[in-house]
Coordinates of N, CA and C in Angstrom, one line a residue:
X300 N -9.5 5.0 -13.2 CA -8.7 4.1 -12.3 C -9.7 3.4 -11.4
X301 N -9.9 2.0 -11.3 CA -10.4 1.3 -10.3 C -9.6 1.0 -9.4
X302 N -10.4 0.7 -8.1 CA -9.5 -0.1 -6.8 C -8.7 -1.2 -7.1
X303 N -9.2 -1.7 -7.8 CA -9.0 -3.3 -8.3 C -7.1 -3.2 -8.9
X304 N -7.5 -2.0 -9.3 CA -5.5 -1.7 -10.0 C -4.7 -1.2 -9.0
X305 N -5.2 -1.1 -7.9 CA -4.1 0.1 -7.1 C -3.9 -0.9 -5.7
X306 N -3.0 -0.6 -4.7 CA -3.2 -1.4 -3.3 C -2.4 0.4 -2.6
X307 N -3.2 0.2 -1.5 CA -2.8 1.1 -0.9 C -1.4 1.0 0.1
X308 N -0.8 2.2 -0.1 CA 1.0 2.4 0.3 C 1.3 3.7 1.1
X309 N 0.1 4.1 1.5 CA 0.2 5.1 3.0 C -0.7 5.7 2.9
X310 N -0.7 7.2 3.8 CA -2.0 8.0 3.9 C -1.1 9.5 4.2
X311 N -1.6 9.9 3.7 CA -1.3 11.7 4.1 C -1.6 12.2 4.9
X312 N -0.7 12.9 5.9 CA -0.8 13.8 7.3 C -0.8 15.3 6.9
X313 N 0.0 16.1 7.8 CA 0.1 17.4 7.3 C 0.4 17.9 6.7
X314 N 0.0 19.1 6.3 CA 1.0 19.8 4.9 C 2.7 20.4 5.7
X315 N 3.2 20.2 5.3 CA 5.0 20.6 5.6 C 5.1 22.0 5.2
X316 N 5.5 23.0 6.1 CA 5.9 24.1 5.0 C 4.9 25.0 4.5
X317 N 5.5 26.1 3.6 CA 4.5 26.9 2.8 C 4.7 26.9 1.3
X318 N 5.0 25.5 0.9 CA 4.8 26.0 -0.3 C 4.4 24.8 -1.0
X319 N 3.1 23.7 -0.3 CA 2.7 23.1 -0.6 C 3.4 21.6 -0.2
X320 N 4.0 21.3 0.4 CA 4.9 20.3 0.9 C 3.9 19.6 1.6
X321 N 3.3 17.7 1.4 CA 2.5 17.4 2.5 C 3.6 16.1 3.3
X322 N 3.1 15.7 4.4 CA 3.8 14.3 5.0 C 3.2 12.9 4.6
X323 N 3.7 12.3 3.9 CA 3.4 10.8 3.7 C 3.7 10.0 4.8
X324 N 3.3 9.4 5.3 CA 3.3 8.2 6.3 C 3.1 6.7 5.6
X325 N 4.2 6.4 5.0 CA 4.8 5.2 4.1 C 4.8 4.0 4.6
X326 N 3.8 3.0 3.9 CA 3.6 2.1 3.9 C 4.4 0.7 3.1
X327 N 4.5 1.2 2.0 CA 5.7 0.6 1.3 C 5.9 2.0 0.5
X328 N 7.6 1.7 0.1 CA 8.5 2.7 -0.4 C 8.3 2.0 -2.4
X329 N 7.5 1.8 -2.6 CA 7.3 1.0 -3.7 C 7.7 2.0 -5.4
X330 N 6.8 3.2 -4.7 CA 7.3 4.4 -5.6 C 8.6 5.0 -5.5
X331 N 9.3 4.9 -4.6 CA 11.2 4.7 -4.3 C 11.9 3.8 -5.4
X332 N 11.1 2.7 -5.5 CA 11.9 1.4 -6.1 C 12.1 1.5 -7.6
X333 N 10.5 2.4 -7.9 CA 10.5 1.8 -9.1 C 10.1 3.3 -10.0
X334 N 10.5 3.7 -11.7 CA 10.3 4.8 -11.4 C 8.8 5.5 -12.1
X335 N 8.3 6.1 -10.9 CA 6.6 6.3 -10.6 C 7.1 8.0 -10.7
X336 N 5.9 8.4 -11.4 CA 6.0 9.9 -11.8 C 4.8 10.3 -10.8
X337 N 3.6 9.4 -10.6 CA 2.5 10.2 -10.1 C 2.8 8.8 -8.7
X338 N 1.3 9.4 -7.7 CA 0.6 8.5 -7.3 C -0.6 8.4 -7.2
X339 N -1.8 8.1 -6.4 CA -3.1 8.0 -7.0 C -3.3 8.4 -5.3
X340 N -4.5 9.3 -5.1 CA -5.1 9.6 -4.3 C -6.5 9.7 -4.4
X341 N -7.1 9.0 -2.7 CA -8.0 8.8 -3.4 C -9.1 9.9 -2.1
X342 N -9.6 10.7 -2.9 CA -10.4 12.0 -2.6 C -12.3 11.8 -2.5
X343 N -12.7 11.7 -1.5 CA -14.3 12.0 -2.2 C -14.6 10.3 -2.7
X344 N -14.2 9.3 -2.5 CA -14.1 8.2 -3.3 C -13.5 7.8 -4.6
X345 N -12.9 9.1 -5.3 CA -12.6 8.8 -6.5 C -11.4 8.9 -6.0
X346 N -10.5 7.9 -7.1 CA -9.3 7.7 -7.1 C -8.4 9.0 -8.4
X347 N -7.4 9.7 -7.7 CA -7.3 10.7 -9.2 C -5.5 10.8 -8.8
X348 N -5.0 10.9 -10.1 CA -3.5 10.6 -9.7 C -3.3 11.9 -9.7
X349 N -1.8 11.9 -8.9 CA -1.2 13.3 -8.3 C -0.2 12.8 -8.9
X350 N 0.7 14.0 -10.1 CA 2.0 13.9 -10.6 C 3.0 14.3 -9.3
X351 N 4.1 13.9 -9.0 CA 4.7 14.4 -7.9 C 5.8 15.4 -8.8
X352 N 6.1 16.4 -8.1 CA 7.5 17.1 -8.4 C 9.0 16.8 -7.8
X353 N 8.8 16.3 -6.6 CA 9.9 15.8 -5.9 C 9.5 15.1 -4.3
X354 N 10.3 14.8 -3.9 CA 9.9 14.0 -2.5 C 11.4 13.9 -1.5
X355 N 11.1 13.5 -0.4 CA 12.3 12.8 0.1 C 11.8 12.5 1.7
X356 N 12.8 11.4 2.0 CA 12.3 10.6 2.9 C 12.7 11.5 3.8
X357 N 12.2 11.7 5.2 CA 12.2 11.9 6.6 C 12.7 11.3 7.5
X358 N 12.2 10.1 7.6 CA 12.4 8.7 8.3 C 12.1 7.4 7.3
X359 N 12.1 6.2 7.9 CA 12.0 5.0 6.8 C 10.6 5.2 6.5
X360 N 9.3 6.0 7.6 CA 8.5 5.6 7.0 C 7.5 6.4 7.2
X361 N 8.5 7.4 7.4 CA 7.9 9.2 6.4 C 8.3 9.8 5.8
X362 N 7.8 10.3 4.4 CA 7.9 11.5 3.2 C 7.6 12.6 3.3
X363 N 7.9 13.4 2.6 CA 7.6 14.6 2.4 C 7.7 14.8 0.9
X364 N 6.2 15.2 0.6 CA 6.2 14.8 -0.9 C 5.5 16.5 -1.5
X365 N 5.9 17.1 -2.8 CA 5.5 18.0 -3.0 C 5.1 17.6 -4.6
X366 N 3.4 17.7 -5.1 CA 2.8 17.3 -5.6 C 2.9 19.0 -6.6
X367 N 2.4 17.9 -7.9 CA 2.8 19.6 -9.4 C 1.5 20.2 -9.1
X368 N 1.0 21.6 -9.1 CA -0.1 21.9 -8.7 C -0.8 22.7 -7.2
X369 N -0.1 21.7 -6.2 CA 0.1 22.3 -4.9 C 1.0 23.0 -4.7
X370 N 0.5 24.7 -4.3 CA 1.9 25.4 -4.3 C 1.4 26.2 -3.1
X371 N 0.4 25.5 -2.1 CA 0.3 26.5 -0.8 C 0.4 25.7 0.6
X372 N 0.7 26.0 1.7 CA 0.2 25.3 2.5 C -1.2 25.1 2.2
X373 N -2.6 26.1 2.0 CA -3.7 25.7 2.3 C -4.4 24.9 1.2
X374 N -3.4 24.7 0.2 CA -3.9 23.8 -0.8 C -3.5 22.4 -0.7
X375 N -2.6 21.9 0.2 CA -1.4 20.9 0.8 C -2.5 20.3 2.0
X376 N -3.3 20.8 2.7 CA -4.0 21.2 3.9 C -5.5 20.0 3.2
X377 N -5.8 20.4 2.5 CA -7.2 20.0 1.5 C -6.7 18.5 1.2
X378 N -5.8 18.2 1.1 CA -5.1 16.5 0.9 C -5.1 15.6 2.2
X379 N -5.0 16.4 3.4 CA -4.6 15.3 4.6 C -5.6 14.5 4.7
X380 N -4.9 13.6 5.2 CA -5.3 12.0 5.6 C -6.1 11.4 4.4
X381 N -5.9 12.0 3.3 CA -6.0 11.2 1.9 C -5.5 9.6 1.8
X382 N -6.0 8.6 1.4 CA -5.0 7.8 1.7 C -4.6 7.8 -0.1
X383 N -3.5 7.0 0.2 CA -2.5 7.1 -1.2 C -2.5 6.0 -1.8
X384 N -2.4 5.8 -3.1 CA -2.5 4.5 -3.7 C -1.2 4.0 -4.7
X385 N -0.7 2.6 -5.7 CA 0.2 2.6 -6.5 C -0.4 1.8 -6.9
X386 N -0.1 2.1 -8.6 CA -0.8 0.9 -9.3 C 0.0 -0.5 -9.2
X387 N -1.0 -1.5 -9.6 CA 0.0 -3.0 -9.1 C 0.5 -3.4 -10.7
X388 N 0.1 -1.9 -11.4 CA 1.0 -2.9 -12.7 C 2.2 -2.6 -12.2
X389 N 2.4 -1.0 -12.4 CA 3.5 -0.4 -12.1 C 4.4 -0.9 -11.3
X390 N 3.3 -1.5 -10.4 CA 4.7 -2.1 -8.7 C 5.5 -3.8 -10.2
X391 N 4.6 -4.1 -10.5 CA 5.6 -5.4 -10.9 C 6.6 -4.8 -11.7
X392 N 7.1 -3.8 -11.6 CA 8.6 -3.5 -12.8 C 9.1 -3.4 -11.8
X393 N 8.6 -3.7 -10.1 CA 10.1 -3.3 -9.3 C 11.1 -4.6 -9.3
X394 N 12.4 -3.9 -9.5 CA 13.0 -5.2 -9.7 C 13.6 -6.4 -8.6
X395 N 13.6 -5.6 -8.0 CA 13.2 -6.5 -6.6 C 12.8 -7.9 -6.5
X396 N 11.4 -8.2 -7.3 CA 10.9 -9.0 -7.6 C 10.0 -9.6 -6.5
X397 N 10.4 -8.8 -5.8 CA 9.6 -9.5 -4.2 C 8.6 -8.3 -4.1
X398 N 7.0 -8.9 -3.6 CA 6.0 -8.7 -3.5 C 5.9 -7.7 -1.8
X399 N 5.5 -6.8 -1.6 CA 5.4 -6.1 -0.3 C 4.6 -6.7 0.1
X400 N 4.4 -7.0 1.7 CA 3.1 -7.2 2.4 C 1.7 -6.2 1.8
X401 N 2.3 -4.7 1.8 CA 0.9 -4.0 1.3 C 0.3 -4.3 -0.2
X402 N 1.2 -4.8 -0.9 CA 0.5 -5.4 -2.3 C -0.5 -6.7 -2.1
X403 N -0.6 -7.2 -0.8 CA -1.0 -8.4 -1.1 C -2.5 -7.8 0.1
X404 N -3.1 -6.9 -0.3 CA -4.4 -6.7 0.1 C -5.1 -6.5 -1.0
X405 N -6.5 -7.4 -0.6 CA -7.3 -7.8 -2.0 C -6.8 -9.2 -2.3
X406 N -6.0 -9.8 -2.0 CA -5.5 -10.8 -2.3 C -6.4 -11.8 -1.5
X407 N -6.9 -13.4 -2.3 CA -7.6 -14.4 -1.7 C -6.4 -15.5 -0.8
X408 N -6.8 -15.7 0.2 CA -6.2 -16.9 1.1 C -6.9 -18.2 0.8
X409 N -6.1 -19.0 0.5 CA -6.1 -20.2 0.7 C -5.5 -21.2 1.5
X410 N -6.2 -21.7 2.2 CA -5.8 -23.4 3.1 C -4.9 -23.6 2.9
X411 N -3.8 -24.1 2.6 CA -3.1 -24.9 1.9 C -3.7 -26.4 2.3
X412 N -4.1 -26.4 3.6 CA -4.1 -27.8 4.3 C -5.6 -28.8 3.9
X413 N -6.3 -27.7 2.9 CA -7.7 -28.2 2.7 C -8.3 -27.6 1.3
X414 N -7.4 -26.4 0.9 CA -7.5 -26.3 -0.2 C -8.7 -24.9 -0.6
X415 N -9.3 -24.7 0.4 CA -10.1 -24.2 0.3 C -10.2 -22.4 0.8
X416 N -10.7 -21.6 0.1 CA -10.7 -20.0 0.4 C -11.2 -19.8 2.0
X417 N -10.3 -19.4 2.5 CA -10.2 -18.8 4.1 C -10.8 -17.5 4.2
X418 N -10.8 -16.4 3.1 CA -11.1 -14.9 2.8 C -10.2 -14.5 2.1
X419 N -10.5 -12.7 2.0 CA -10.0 -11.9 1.3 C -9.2 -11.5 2.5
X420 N -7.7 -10.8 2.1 CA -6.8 -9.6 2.7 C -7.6 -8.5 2.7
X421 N -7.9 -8.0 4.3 CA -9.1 -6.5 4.0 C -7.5 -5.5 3.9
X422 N -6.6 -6.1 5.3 CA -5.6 -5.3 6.0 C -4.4 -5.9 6.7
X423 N -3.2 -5.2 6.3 CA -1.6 -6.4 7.0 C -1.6 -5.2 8.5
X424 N -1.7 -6.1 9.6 CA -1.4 -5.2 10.6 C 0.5 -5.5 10.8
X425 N 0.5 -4.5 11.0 CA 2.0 -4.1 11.2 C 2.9 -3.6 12.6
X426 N 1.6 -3.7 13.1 CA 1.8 -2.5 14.5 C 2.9 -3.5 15.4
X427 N 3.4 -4.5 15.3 CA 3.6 -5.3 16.1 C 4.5 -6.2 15.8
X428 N 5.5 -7.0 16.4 CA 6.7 -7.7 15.8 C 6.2 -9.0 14.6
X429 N 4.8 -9.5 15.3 CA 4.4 -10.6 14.4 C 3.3 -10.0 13.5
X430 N 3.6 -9.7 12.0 CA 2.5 -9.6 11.3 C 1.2 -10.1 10.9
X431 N 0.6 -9.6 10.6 CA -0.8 -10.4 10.9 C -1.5 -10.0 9.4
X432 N -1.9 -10.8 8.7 CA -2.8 -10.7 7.6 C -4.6 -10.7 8.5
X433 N -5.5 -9.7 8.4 CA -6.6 -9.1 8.8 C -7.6 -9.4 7.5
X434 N -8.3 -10.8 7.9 CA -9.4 -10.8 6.4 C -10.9 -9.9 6.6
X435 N -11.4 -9.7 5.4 CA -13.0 -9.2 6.3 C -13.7 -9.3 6.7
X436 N -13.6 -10.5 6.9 CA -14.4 -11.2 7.9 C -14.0 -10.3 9.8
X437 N -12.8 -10.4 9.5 CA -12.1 -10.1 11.0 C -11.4 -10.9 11.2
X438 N -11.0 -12.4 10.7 CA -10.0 -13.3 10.9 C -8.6 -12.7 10.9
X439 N -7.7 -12.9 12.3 CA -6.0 -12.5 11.9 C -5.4 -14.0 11.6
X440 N -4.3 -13.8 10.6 CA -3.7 -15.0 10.2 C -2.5 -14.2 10.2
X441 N -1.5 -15.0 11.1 CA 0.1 -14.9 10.5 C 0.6 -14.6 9.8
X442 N 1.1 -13.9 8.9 CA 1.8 -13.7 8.0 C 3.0 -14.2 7.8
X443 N 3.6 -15.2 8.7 CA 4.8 -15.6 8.7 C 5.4 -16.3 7.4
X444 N 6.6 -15.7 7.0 CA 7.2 -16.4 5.5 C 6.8 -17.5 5.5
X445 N 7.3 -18.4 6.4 CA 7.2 -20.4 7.0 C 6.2 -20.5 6.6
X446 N 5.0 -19.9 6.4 CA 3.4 -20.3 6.5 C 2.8 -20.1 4.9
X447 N 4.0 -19.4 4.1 CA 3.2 -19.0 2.6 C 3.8 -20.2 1.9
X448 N 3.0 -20.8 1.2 CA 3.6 -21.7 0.3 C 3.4 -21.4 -1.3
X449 N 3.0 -20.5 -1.5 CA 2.3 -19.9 -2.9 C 1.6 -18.2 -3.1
X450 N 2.4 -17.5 -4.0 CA 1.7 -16.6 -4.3 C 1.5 -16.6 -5.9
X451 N 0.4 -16.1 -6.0 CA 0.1 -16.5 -7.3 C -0.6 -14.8 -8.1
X452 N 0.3 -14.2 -8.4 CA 0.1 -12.8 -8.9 C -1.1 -13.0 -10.1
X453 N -1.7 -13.3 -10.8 CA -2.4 -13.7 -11.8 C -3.6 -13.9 -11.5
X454 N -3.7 -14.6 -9.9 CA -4.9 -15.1 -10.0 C -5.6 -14.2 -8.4
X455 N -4.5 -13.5 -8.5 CA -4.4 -12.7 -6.7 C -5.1 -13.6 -5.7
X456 N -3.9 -14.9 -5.7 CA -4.3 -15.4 -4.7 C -3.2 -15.4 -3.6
X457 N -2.8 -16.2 -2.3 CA -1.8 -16.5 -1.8 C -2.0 -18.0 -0.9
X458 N -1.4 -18.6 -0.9 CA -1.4 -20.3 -0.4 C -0.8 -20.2 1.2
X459 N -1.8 -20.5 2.0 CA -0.9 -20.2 3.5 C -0.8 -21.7 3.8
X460 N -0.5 -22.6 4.8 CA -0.1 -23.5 5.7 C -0.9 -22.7 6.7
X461 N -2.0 -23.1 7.3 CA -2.6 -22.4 8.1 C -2.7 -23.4 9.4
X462 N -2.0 -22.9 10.5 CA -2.2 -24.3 11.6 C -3.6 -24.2 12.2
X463 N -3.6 -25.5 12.0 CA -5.2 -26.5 12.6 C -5.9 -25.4 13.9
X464 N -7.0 -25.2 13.6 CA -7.7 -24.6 14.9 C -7.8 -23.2 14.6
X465 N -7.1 -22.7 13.8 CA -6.7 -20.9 13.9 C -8.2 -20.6 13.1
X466 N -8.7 -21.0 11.9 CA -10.0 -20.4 11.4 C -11.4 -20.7 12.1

């Protein structure tokens, strides 16, 4: 599994419990949507999928997920702050049809207004009422619906309306 196939959809906190239970802190509910047996975690740098056994929400945008294999707290314990991954084939069977903000990291920006590559999506900040697309450079751009005029899944790009002055 490369990075290139996955976008990241939370990170793991503590283990819940004694019998292997850990906490997701959910970034999109994508593996809710659509139906996903494992997820991918990514450990040591390598990416290695985790079959789940069962899960359930907490809050909108915490889990509690209990993975096949983990059957201790101290083995539950060995996972935190793992961050978690979903493949982007898999996400396109959600039928939804609509793209999450967290799928569109890795994704290139474009101008609309000049046509030209702005950067890559390092990071969607969320913390806050107005979203902000975070490139690697360090540039924040809006995220505002009004401002996307193109997403282009194929070529992982996205088309912004970017007002004058912001780059």
């Amino acid at each position: 599994m490369i990075k290139e196939e996955v976008y990241k959809i939370g990170k793991l906190g503590k283990a819940h419990g004694i019998k292997g239970e850990v906490t997701m802190h959910v970034d999109d509910d994508v593996f809710d949507r659509v139906d996903a047996e494992y997820l991918i975690l990514e450990l040591d740098g390598i990416m290695v999928p985790f079959f789940m056994e069962e899960y359930r929400f907490k809050t909108d945008e915490t889990a509690l997920i209990k993975f096949d294999g983990i059957d201790t707290r101290e083995r539950a314990r060995e996972l935190t702050d793992a961050d978690v991954f979903f493949t982007r084939s898999m996400a396109q069977e959600d039928e939804s049809d609509e793209l999450s903000y967290a799928q569109l990291v890795g994704y290139t920006v474009i101008n609309a207004n000049d046509g030209k590559e702005a950067g890559e999506i390092a990071y969607i900040d969320e913390q806050t009422i107005n979203i902000m697309f975070e490139l690697k450079d360090g540039t924040l751009i809006p995220a505002s619906e009004e401002l996307i005029t193109d997403i282009d899944t194929e070529k992982k790009t996205i088309t912004l309306n970017i007002p004058e002055g912001l780059l």
